Amino acid sequence: MTIRRISLPLLVALALAGCANGDSAGAPAPAPSAPPASSAAPVPTEESASVKPSAGTTTLTGTIAAGVEPNCLLLDDHLLIINDPEQRAAAKPGASVTVTGRVEQGMMTTCQQGTPFIVATLRAN
């Protein structure tokens, strides 16, 4: 009988302590609150803040070389990022080309060499 008298208040105290700390097993989690509306410009995310495009357009002329990894094309010390399928088909190792575009410092690639260069136009010489 003595054990029941001591253990019941102890269990109630432990249950209440758990509820007070927000560790209730059956209670739903509170809904996240919406951020206050603001007319200020959006704050850049960590991802967008790490990629800093350079200002302006750059023109490069030279011979395309194959990178160490498959499908990686280099022009001088620039890694060519070509999104247009027609331009991509014309960009072959050994081809003499003139490209315009912009450098993307900090852009993540799988090629592991060269400074990423986003190609806007590509012309065979």
mmCIF file of N, CA and C in Angstrom:
data_model
loop_
_atom_site.group_PDB
_atom_site.id
_atom_site.type_symbol
_atom_site.label_atom_id
_atom_site.label_comp_id
_atom_site.label_asym_id
_atom_site.label_seq_id
_atom_site.Cartn_x
_atom_site.Cartn_y
_atom_site.Cartn_z
ATOM 1 N N MET A 1 0.815 -1.184 0.000
ATOM 2 C CA MET A 1 0.000 0.000 0.000
ATOM 3 C C MET A 1 0.865 1.256 0.000
ATOM 4 N N THR A 2 1.951 1.223 0.690
ATOM 5 C CA THR A 2 2.822 2.374 0.764
ATOM 6 C C THR A 2 3.437 2.687 -0.606
ATOM 7 N N ILE A 3 3.757 1.665 -1.349
ATOM 8 C CA ILE A 3 4.351 1.866 -2.664
ATOM 9 C C ILE A 3 3.360 2.559 -3.589
ATOM 10 N N ARG A 4 2.080 2.192 -3.554
ATOM 11 C CA ARG A 4 1.074 2.825 -4.402
ATOM 12 C C ARG A 4 0.912 4.300 -4.063
ATOM 13 N N ARG A 5 0.926 4.631 -2.805
ATOM 14 C CA ARG A 5 0.744 6.023 -2.399
ATOM 15 C C ARG A 5 1.914 6.890 -2.889
ATOM 16 N N ILE A 6 3.110 6.347 -2.877
ATOM 17 C CA ILE A 6 4.278 7.120 -3.300
ATOM 18 C C ILE A 6 4.360 7.163 -4.826
ATOM 19 N N SER A 7 4.108 6.046 -5.515
ATOM 20 C CA SER A 7 4.290 6.011 -6.949
ATOM 21 C C SER A 7 3.227 6.788 -7.713
ATOM 22 N N LEU A 8 1.988 6.866 -7.255
ATOM 23 C CA LEU A 8 0.960 7.625 -7.954
ATOM 24 C C LEU A 8 1.302 9.114 -7.991
ATOM 25 N N PRO A 9 1.630 9.752 -6.873
ATOM 26 C CA PRO A 9 2.014 11.168 -6.954
ATOM 27 C C PRO A 9 3.287 11.372 -7.789
ATOM 28 N N LEU A 10 4.196 10.428 -7.734
ATOM 29 C CA LEU A 10 5.424 10.537 -8.510
ATOM 30 C C LEU A 10 5.109 10.483 -10.007
ATOM 31 N N LEU A 11 4.234 9.567 -10.420
ATOM 32 C CA LEU A 11 3.843 9.474 -11.824
ATOM 33 C C LEU A 11 3.124 10.730 -12.286
ATOM 34 N N VAL A 12 2.229 11.262 -11.454
ATOM 35 C CA VAL A 12 1.511 12.486 -11.805
ATOM 36 C C VAL A 12 2.500 13.644 -11.942
ATOM 37 N N ALA A 13 3.447 13.737 -11.042
ATOM 38 C CA ALA A 13 4.440 14.813 -11.085
ATOM 39 C C ALA A 13 5.302 14.706 -12.347
ATOM 40 N N LEU A 14 5.708 13.499 -12.699
ATOM 41 C CA LEU A 14 6.512 13.313 -13.900
ATOM 42 C C LEU A 14 5.711 13.639 -15.158
ATOM 43 N N ALA A 15 4.445 13.245 -15.205
ATOM 44 C CA ALA A 15 3.607 13.540 -16.363
ATOM 45 C C ALA A 15 3.412 15.038 -16.526
ATOM 46 N N LEU A 16 3.167 15.734 -15.434
ATOM 47 C CA LEU A 16 2.989 17.174 -15.492
ATOM 48 C C LEU A 16 4.288 17.881 -15.884
ATOM 49 N N ALA A 17 5.398 17.379 -15.402
ATOM 50 C CA ALA A 17 6.690 17.980 -15.751
ATOM 51 C C ALA A 17 6.956 17.818 -17.246
ATOM 52 N N GLY A 18 6.600 16.677 -17.809
ATOM 53 C CA GLY A 18 6.777 16.455 -19.241
ATOM 54 C C GLY A 18 5.900 17.388 -20.051
ATOM 55 N N CYS A 19 4.676 17.606 -19.617
ATOM 56 C CA CYS A 19 3.771 18.513 -20.323
ATOM 57 C C CYS A 19 4.262 19.953 -20.242
ATOM 58 N N ALA A 20 4.826 20.310 -19.113
ATOM 59 C CA ALA A 20 5.306 21.680 -18.937
ATOM 60 C C ALA A 20 6.477 21.974 -19.870
ATOM 61 N N ASN A 21 7.264 20.952 -20.209
ATOM 62 C CA ASN A 21 8.406 21.141 -21.101
ATOM 63 C C ASN A 21 8.037 20.988 -22.566
ATOM 64 N N GLY A 22 6.780 20.729 -22.864
ATOM 65 C CA GLY A 22 6.357 20.586 -24.254
ATOM 66 C C GLY A 22 6.637 19.209 -24.808
ATOM 67 N N ASP A 23 6.892 18.214 -23.935
ATOM 68 C CA ASP A 23 7.211 16.872 -24.377
ATOM 69 C C ASP A 23 5.998 15.961 -24.362
ATOM 70 N N SER A 24 4.835 16.498 -24.463
ATOM 71 C CA SER A 24 3.624 15.699 -24.424
ATOM 72 C C SER A 24 3.571 14.804 -25.654
ATOM 73 N N ALA A 25 3.345 13.518 -25.435
ATOM 74 C CA ALA A 25 3.375 12.560 -26.528
ATOM 75 C C ALA A 25 2.175 12.692 -27.452
ATOM 76 N N GLY A 26 1.003 13.006 -26.944
ATOM 77 C CA GLY A 26 -0.190 13.022 -27.764
ATOM 78 C C GLY A 26 -0.569 14.383 -28.312
ATOM 79 N N ALA A 27 0.057 15.427 -27.880
ATOM 80 C CA ALA A 27 -0.336 16.767 -28.304
ATOM 81 C C ALA A 27 0.264 17.100 -29.661
ATOM 82 N N PRO A 28 -0.499 17.726 -30.549
ATOM 83 C CA PRO A 28 0.054 18.115 -31.851
ATOM 84 C C PRO A 28 1.042 19.264 -31.697
ATOM 85 N N ALA A 29 1.986 19.316 -32.626
ATOM 86 C CA ALA A 29 2.984 20.391 -32.606
ATOM 87 C C ALA A 29 2.314 21.700 -32.996
ATOM 88 N N PRO A 30 2.736 22.800 -32.399
ATOM 89 C CA PRO A 30 2.131 24.085 -32.756
ATOM 90 C C PRO A 30 2.464 24.452 -34.187
ATOM 91 N N ALA A 31 1.531 25.124 -34.852
ATOM 92 C CA ALA A 31 1.726 25.558 -36.237
ATOM 93 C C ALA A 31 2.738 26.685 -36.273
ATOM 94 N N PRO A 32 3.626 26.692 -37.266
ATOM 95 C CA PRO A 32 4.601 27.781 -37.353
ATOM 96 C C PRO A 32 3.893 29.097 -37.661
ATOM 97 N N SER A 33 4.398 30.142 -37.053
ATOM 98 C CA SER A 33 3.779 31.443 -37.278
ATOM 99 C C SER A 33 4.306 32.042 -38.570
ATOM 100 N N ALA A 34 3.465 32.772 -39.248
ATOM 101 C CA ALA A 34 3.850 33.417 -40.508
ATOM 102 C C ALA A 34 4.704 34.637 -40.207
ATOM 103 N N PRO A 35 5.711 34.897 -41.037
ATOM 104 C CA PRO A 35 6.539 36.081 -40.801
ATOM 105 C C PRO A 35 5.723 37.339 -41.067
ATOM 106 N N PRO A 36 6.043 38.413 -40.389
ATOM 107 C CA PRO A 36 5.294 39.649 -40.598
ATOM 108 C C PRO A 36 5.503 40.184 -42.007
ATOM 109 N N ALA A 37 4.463 40.774 -42.553
ATOM 110 C CA ALA A 37 4.550 41.336 -43.901
ATOM 111 C C ALA A 37 5.486 42.537 -43.880
ATOM 112 N N SER A 38 6.275 42.652 -44.948
ATOM 113 C CA SER A 38 7.236 43.743 -45.011
ATOM 114 C C SER A 38 7.332 44.239 -46.440
ATOM 115 N N SER A 39 7.566 45.514 -46.608
ATOM 116 C CA SER A 39 7.723 46.068 -47.944
ATOM 117 C C SER A 39 9.196 46.132 -48.338
ATOM 118 N N ALA A 40 10.092 45.656 -47.464
ATOM 119 C CA ALA A 40 11.526 45.690 -47.753
ATOM 120 C C ALA A 40 11.871 44.631 -48.790
ATOM 121 N N ALA A 41 13.011 44.786 -49.425
ATOM 122 C CA ALA A 41 13.479 43.828 -50.420
ATOM 123 C C ALA A 41 13.740 42.493 -49.736
ATOM 124 N N PRO A 42 13.554 41.374 -50.457
ATOM 125 C CA PRO A 42 13.782 40.063 -49.850
ATOM 126 C C PRO A 42 15.256 39.886 -49.483
ATOM 127 N N VAL A 43 15.468 39.158 -48.404
ATOM 128 C CA VAL A 43 16.815 38.885 -47.933
ATOM 129 C C VAL A 43 17.348 37.697 -48.724
ATOM 130 N N PRO A 44 18.563 37.775 -49.280
ATOM 131 C CA PRO A 44 19.081 36.651 -50.053
ATOM 132 C C PRO A 44 19.294 35.437 -49.164
ATOM 133 N N THR A 45 19.010 34.258 -49.710
ATOM 134 C CA THR A 45 19.234 33.030 -48.967
ATOM 135 C C THR A 45 20.717 32.719 -48.973
ATOM 136 N N GLU A 46 21.108 31.755 -48.157
ATOM 137 C CA GLU A 46 22.514 31.385 -48.081
ATOM 138 C C GLU A 46 23.004 30.895 -49.435
ATOM 139 N N GLU A 47 22.154 30.130 -50.152
ATOM 140 C CA GLU A 47 22.553 29.605 -51.454
ATOM 141 C C GLU A 47 22.763 30.724 -52.463
ATOM 142 N N SER A 48 21.802 31.657 -52.555
ATOM 143 C CA SER A 48 21.931 32.715 -53.546
ATOM 144 C C SER A 48 23.021 33.705 -53.171
ATOM 145 N N ALA A 49 23.322 33.825 -51.893
ATOM 146 C CA ALA A 49 24.369 34.747 -51.489
ATOM 147 C C ALA A 49 25.759 34.195 -51.832
ATOM 148 N N SER A 50 25.892 32.841 -51.949
ATOM 149 C CA SER A 50 27.203 32.267 -52.221
ATOM 150 C C SER A 50 27.581 32.360 -53.695
ATOM 151 N N VAL A 51 26.600 32.496 -54.587
ATOM 152 C CA VAL A 51 26.871 32.617 -56.010
ATOM 153 C C VAL A 51 26.785 34.088 -56.383
ATOM 154 N N LYS A 52 27.922 34.666 -56.794
ATOM 155 C CA LYS A 52 27.963 36.088 -57.096
ATOM 156 C C LYS A 52 28.305 36.283 -58.560
ATOM 157 N N PRO A 53 27.305 36.541 -59.407
ATOM 158 C CA PRO A 53 27.616 36.754 -60.817
ATOM 159 C C PRO A 53 28.374 38.047 -61.019
ATOM 160 N N SER A 54 29.281 38.021 -61.988
ATOM 161 C CA SER A 54 30.024 39.243 -62.280
ATOM 162 C C SER A 54 29.160 40.159 -63.132
ATOM 163 N N ALA A 55 29.458 41.419 -63.107
ATOM 164 C CA ALA A 55 28.707 42.389 -63.901
ATOM 165 C C ALA A 55 29.196 42.351 -65.331
ATOM 166 N N GLY A 56 28.270 42.440 -66.273
ATOM 167 C CA GLY A 56 28.643 42.543 -67.679
ATOM 168 C C GLY A 56 28.842 41.220 -68.380
ATOM 169 N N THR A 57 29.071 41.341 -69.672
ATOM 170 C CA THR A 57 29.276 40.184 -70.533
ATOM 171 C C THR A 57 30.734 40.130 -70.960
ATOM 172 N N THR A 58 31.247 38.927 -71.076
ATOM 173 C CA THR A 58 32.634 38.713 -71.477
ATOM 174 C C THR A 58 32.660 37.898 -72.759
ATOM 175 N N THR A 59 33.612 38.176 -73.633
ATOM 176 C CA THR A 59 33.801 37.405 -74.864
ATOM 177 C C THR A 59 35.120 36.657 -74.765
ATOM 178 N N LEU A 60 35.088 35.360 -75.076
ATOM 179 C CA LEU A 60 36.278 34.519 -75.064
ATOM 180 C C LEU A 60 36.443 33.884 -76.432
ATOM 181 N N THR A 61 37.673 33.795 -76.901
ATOM 182 C CA THR A 61 37.972 33.142 -78.176
ATOM 183 C C THR A 61 39.104 32.159 -77.947
ATOM 184 N N GLY A 62 38.951 30.956 -78.514
ATOM 185 C CA GLY A 62 39.993 29.957 -78.364
ATOM 186 C C GLY A 62 39.529 28.590 -78.812
ATOM 187 N N THR A 63 40.294 27.580 -78.418
ATOM 188 C CA THR A 63 40.005 26.194 -78.786
ATOM 189 C C THR A 63 39.481 25.451 -77.563
ATOM 190 N N ILE A 64 38.368 24.753 -77.752
ATOM 191 C CA ILE A 64 37.745 24.005 -76.652
ATOM 192 C C ILE A 64 38.581 22.769 -76.353
ATOM 193 N N ALA A 65 38.793 22.511 -75.081
ATOM 194 C CA ALA A 65 39.513 21.318 -74.628
ATOM 195 C C ALA A 65 38.585 20.487 -73.754
ATOM 196 N N ALA A 66 38.798 19.175 -73.757
ATOM 197 C CA ALA A 66 38.015 18.282 -72.902
ATOM 198 C C ALA A 66 38.520 18.394 -71.475
ATOM 199 N N GLY A 67 37.576 18.378 -70.527
ATOM 200 C CA GLY A 67 37.947 18.386 -69.123
ATOM 201 C C GLY A 67 38.320 16.990 -68.650
ATOM 202 N N VAL A 68 38.716 16.888 -67.402
ATOM 203 C CA VAL A 68 39.093 15.595 -66.833
ATOM 204 C C VAL A 68 37.867 14.694 -66.700
ATOM 205 N N GLU A 69 36.736 15.258 -66.272
ATOM 206 C CA GLU A 69 35.505 14.494 -66.129
ATOM 207 C C GLU A 69 34.732 14.491 -67.448
ATOM 208 N N PRO A 70 33.886 13.471 -67.684
ATOM 209 C CA PRO A 70 33.097 13.403 -68.920
ATOM 210 C C PRO A 70 32.163 14.606 -69.061
ATOM 211 N N ASN A 71 31.967 15.052 -70.301
ATOM 212 C CA ASN A 71 31.055 16.153 -70.653
ATOM 213 C C ASN A 71 31.473 17.506 -70.094
ATOM 214 N N CYS A 72 32.713 17.658 -69.699
ATOM 215 C CA CYS A 72 33.215 18.941 -69.206
ATOM 216 C C CYS A 72 34.081 19.561 -70.300
ATOM 217 N N LEU A 73 33.733 20.796 -70.679
ATOM 218 C CA LEU A 73 34.440 21.500 -71.753
ATOM 219 C C LEU A 73 35.110 22.745 -71.200
ATOM 220 N N LEU A 74 36.368 22.943 -71.562
ATOM 221 C CA LEU A 74 37.147 24.080 -71.076
ATOM 222 C C LEU A 74 37.574 24.962 -72.237
ATOM 223 N N LEU A 75 37.576 26.257 -71.975
ATOM 224 C CA LEU A 75 38.113 27.247 -72.906
ATOM 225 C C LEU A 75 39.047 28.116 -72.084
ATOM 226 N N ASP A 76 40.336 27.988 -72.333
ATOM 227 C CA ASP A 76 41.364 28.603 -71.482
ATOM 228 C C ASP A 76 41.175 28.050 -70.067
ATOM 229 N N ASP A 77 40.984 28.900 -69.082
ATOM 230 C CA ASP A 77 40.776 28.419 -67.720
ATOM 231 C C ASP A 77 39.301 28.522 -67.306
ATOM 232 N N HIS A 78 38.398 28.546 -68.291
ATOM 233 C CA HIS A 78 36.960 28.658 -68.027
ATOM 234 C C HIS A 78 36.245 27.344 -68.332
ATOM 235 N N LEU A 79 35.368 26.943 -67.449
ATOM 236 C CA LEU A 79 34.506 25.781 -67.652
ATOM 237 C C LEU A 79 33.242 26.254 -68.348
ATOM 238 N N LEU A 80 32.989 25.771 -69.560
ATOM 239 C CA LEU A 80 31.838 26.230 -70.325
ATOM 240 C C LEU A 80 30.560 25.547 -69.832
ATOM 241 N N ILE A 81 29.593 26.351 -69.395
ATOM 242 C CA ILE A 81 28.273 25.869 -68.991
ATOM 243 C C ILE A 81 27.333 26.259 -70.129
ATOM 244 N N ILE A 82 26.946 25.265 -70.938
ATOM 245 C CA ILE A 82 26.148 25.513 -72.142
ATOM 246 C C ILE A 82 24.786 24.863 -71.953
ATOM 247 N N ASN A 83 23.736 25.687 -71.871
ATOM 248 C CA ASN A 83 22.389 25.174 -71.661
ATOM 249 C C ASN A 83 21.631 24.934 -72.962
ATOM 250 N N ASP A 84 21.984 25.611 -74.034
ATOM 251 C CA ASP A 84 21.296 25.476 -75.319
ATOM 252 C C ASP A 84 21.771 24.199 -76.024
ATOM 253 N N PRO A 85 20.849 23.288 -76.401
ATOM 254 C CA PRO A 85 21.252 22.030 -77.039
ATOM 255 C C PRO A 85 21.984 22.215 -78.371
ATOM 256 N N GLU A 86 21.595 23.203 -79.167
ATOM 257 C CA GLU A 86 22.273 23.448 -80.453
ATOM 258 C C GLU A 86 23.699 23.920 -80.230
ATOM 259 N N GLN A 87 23.883 24.821 -79.260
ATOM 260 C CA GLN A 87 25.227 25.296 -78.947
ATOM 261 C C GLN A 87 26.065 24.154 -78.380
ATOM 262 N N ARG A 88 25.445 23.331 -77.556
ATOM 263 C CA ARG A 88 26.159 22.197 -76.948
ATOM 264 C C ARG A 88 26.648 21.235 -78.029
ATOM 265 N N ALA A 89 25.814 21.009 -79.069
ATOM 266 C CA ALA A 89 26.198 20.110 -80.156
ATOM 267 C C ALA A 89 27.390 20.665 -80.939
ATOM 268 N N ALA A 90 27.494 21.974 -81.062
ATOM 269 C CA ALA A 90 28.591 22.600 -81.798
ATOM 270 C C ALA A 90 29.872 22.678 -80.968
ATOM 271 N N ALA A 91 29.762 22.554 -79.677
ATOM 272 C CA ALA A 91 30.923 22.685 -78.789
ATOM 273 C C ALA A 91 31.579 21.321 -78.594
ATOM 274 N N LYS A 92 32.605 21.067 -79.387
ATOM 275 C CA LYS A 92 33.348 19.804 -79.325
ATOM 276 C C LYS A 92 34.805 20.098 -78.996
ATOM 277 N N PRO A 93 35.465 19.198 -78.275
ATOM 278 C CA PRO A 93 36.894 19.393 -78.036
ATOM 279 C C PRO A 93 37.644 19.542 -79.363
ATOM 280 N N GLY A 94 38.505 20.552 -79.431
ATOM 281 C CA GLY A 94 39.273 20.839 -80.633
ATOM 282 C C GLY A 94 38.644 21.902 -81.518
ATOM 283 N N ALA A 95 37.376 22.274 -81.245
ATOM 284 C CA ALA A 95 36.701 23.288 -82.056
ATOM 285 C C ALA A 95 37.199 24.677 -81.670
ATOM 286 N N SER A 96 37.438 25.510 -82.666
ATOM 287 C CA SER A 96 37.821 26.902 -82.441
ATOM 288 C C SER A 96 36.530 27.721 -82.383
ATOM 289 N N VAL A 97 36.305 28.430 -81.269
ATOM 290 C CA VAL A 97 35.033 29.128 -81.054
ATOM 291 C C VAL A 97 35.242 30.504 -80.450
ATOM 292 N N THR A 98 34.194 31.312 -80.563
ATOM 293 C CA THR A 98 34.080 32.565 -79.832
ATOM 294 C C THR A 98 32.785 32.463 -79.037
ATOM 295 N N VAL A 99 32.877 32.660 -77.726
ATOM 296 C CA VAL A 99 31.698 32.581 -76.862
ATOM 297 C C VAL A 99 31.524 33.891 -76.114
ATOM 298 N N THR A 100 30.276 34.230 -75.837
ATOM 299 C CA THR A 100 29.985 35.361 -74.951
ATOM 300 C C THR A 100 29.169 34.822 -73.798
ATOM 301 N N GLY A 101 29.301 35.456 -72.669
ATOM 302 C CA GLY A 101 28.579 35.023 -71.479
ATOM 303 C C GLY A 101 29.100 35.732 -70.256
ATOM 304 N N ARG A 102 28.948 35.079 -69.123
ATOM 305 C CA ARG A 102 29.375 35.682 -67.868
ATOM 306 C C ARG A 102 29.991 34.633 -66.939
ATOM 307 N N VAL A 103 30.945 35.086 -66.160
ATOM 308 C CA VAL A 103 31.602 34.243 -65.160
ATOM 309 C C VAL A 103 30.679 34.122 -63.954
ATOM 310 N N GLU A 104 30.591 32.916 -63.392
ATOM 311 C CA GLU A 104 29.804 32.664 -62.179
ATOM 312 C C GLU A 104 30.743 32.148 -61.095
ATOM 313 N N GLN A 105 31.396 33.069 -60.390
ATOM 314 C CA GLN A 105 32.287 32.698 -59.288
ATOM 315 C C GLN A 105 31.481 31.977 -58.210
ATOM 316 N N GLY A 106 31.986 30.888 -57.702
ATOM 317 C CA GLY A 106 31.338 30.182 -56.601
ATOM 318 C C GLY A 106 30.275 29.188 -57.024
ATOM 319 N N MET A 107 30.013 29.053 -58.308
ATOM 320 C CA MET A 107 29.006 28.097 -58.783
ATOM 321 C C MET A 107 29.529 26.677 -58.582
ATOM 322 N N MET A 108 28.681 25.806 -58.048
ATOM 323 C CA MET A 108 29.064 24.415 -57.819
ATOM 324 C C MET A 108 28.932 23.628 -59.127
ATOM 325 N N THR A 109 29.949 22.844 -59.463
ATOM 326 C CA THR A 109 29.900 21.973 -60.629
ATOM 327 C C THR A 109 30.524 20.636 -60.257
ATOM 328 N N THR A 110 30.324 19.654 -61.118
ATOM 329 C CA THR A 110 30.955 18.351 -60.896
ATOM 330 C C THR A 110 32.256 18.219 -61.678
ATOM 331 N N CYS A 111 32.600 19.229 -62.463
ATOM 332 C CA CYS A 111 33.795 19.154 -63.308
ATOM 333 C C CYS A 111 35.095 19.389 -62.539
ATOM 334 N N GLN A 112 35.056 20.068 -61.451
ATOM 335 C CA GLN A 112 36.189 20.261 -60.549
ATOM 336 C C GLN A 112 37.392 20.962 -61.179
ATOM 337 N N GLN A 113 37.164 21.660 -62.283
ATOM 338 C CA GLN A 113 38.262 22.442 -62.846
ATOM 339 C C GLN A 113 37.684 23.584 -63.669
ATOM 340 N N GLY A 114 38.401 24.670 -63.731
ATOM 341 C CA GLY A 114 37.962 25.831 -64.500
ATOM 342 C C GLY A 114 36.978 26.691 -63.734
ATOM 343 N N THR A 115 36.952 27.973 -64.108
ATOM 344 C CA THR A 115 35.991 28.914 -63.542
ATOM 345 C C THR A 115 34.707 28.811 -64.353
ATOM 346 N N PRO A 116 33.572 28.532 -63.714
ATOM 347 C CA PRO A 116 32.324 28.392 -64.469
ATOM 348 C C PRO A 116 32.007 29.640 -65.289
ATOM 349 N N PHE A 117 31.663 29.429 -66.567
ATOM 350 C CA PHE A 117 31.346 30.494 -67.506
ATOM 351 C C PHE A 117 30.028 30.115 -68.175
ATOM 352 N N ILE A 118 28.956 30.876 -67.884
ATOM 353 C CA ILE A 118 27.642 30.628 -68.461
ATOM 354 C C ILE A 118 27.627 31.176 -69.880
ATOM 355 N N VAL A 119 27.500 30.297 -70.869
ATOM 356 C CA VAL A 119 27.562 30.691 -72.283
ATOM 357 C C VAL A 119 26.201 31.222 -72.744
ATOM 358 N N ALA A 120 26.216 32.428 -73.290
ATOM 359 C CA ALA A 120 25.002 33.025 -73.879
ATOM 360 C C ALA A 120 24.979 32.758 -75.381
ATOM 361 N N THR A 121 26.122 32.966 -76.051
ATOM 362 C CA THR A 121 26.228 32.676 -77.487
ATOM 363 C C THR A 121 27.510 31.923 -77.748
ATOM 364 N N LEU A 122 27.478 31.084 -78.782
ATOM 365 C CA LEU A 122 28.657 30.327 -79.191
ATOM 366 C C LEU A 122 28.702 30.357 -80.708
ATOM 367 N N ARG A 123 29.874 30.734 -81.253
ATOM 368 C CA ARG A 123 30.044 30.810 -82.706
ATOM 369 C C ARG A 123 31.330 30.090 -83.065
ATOM 370 N N ALA A 124 31.237 29.174 -84.036
ATOM 371 C CA ALA A 124 32.427 28.466 -84.521
ATOM 372 C C ALA A 124 33.256 29.417 -85.370
ATOM 373 N N ASN A 125 34.587 29.347 -85.230
ATOM 374 C CA ASN A 125 35.488 30.206 -86.010
ATOM 375 C C ASN A 125 35.994 29.485 -87.240
#
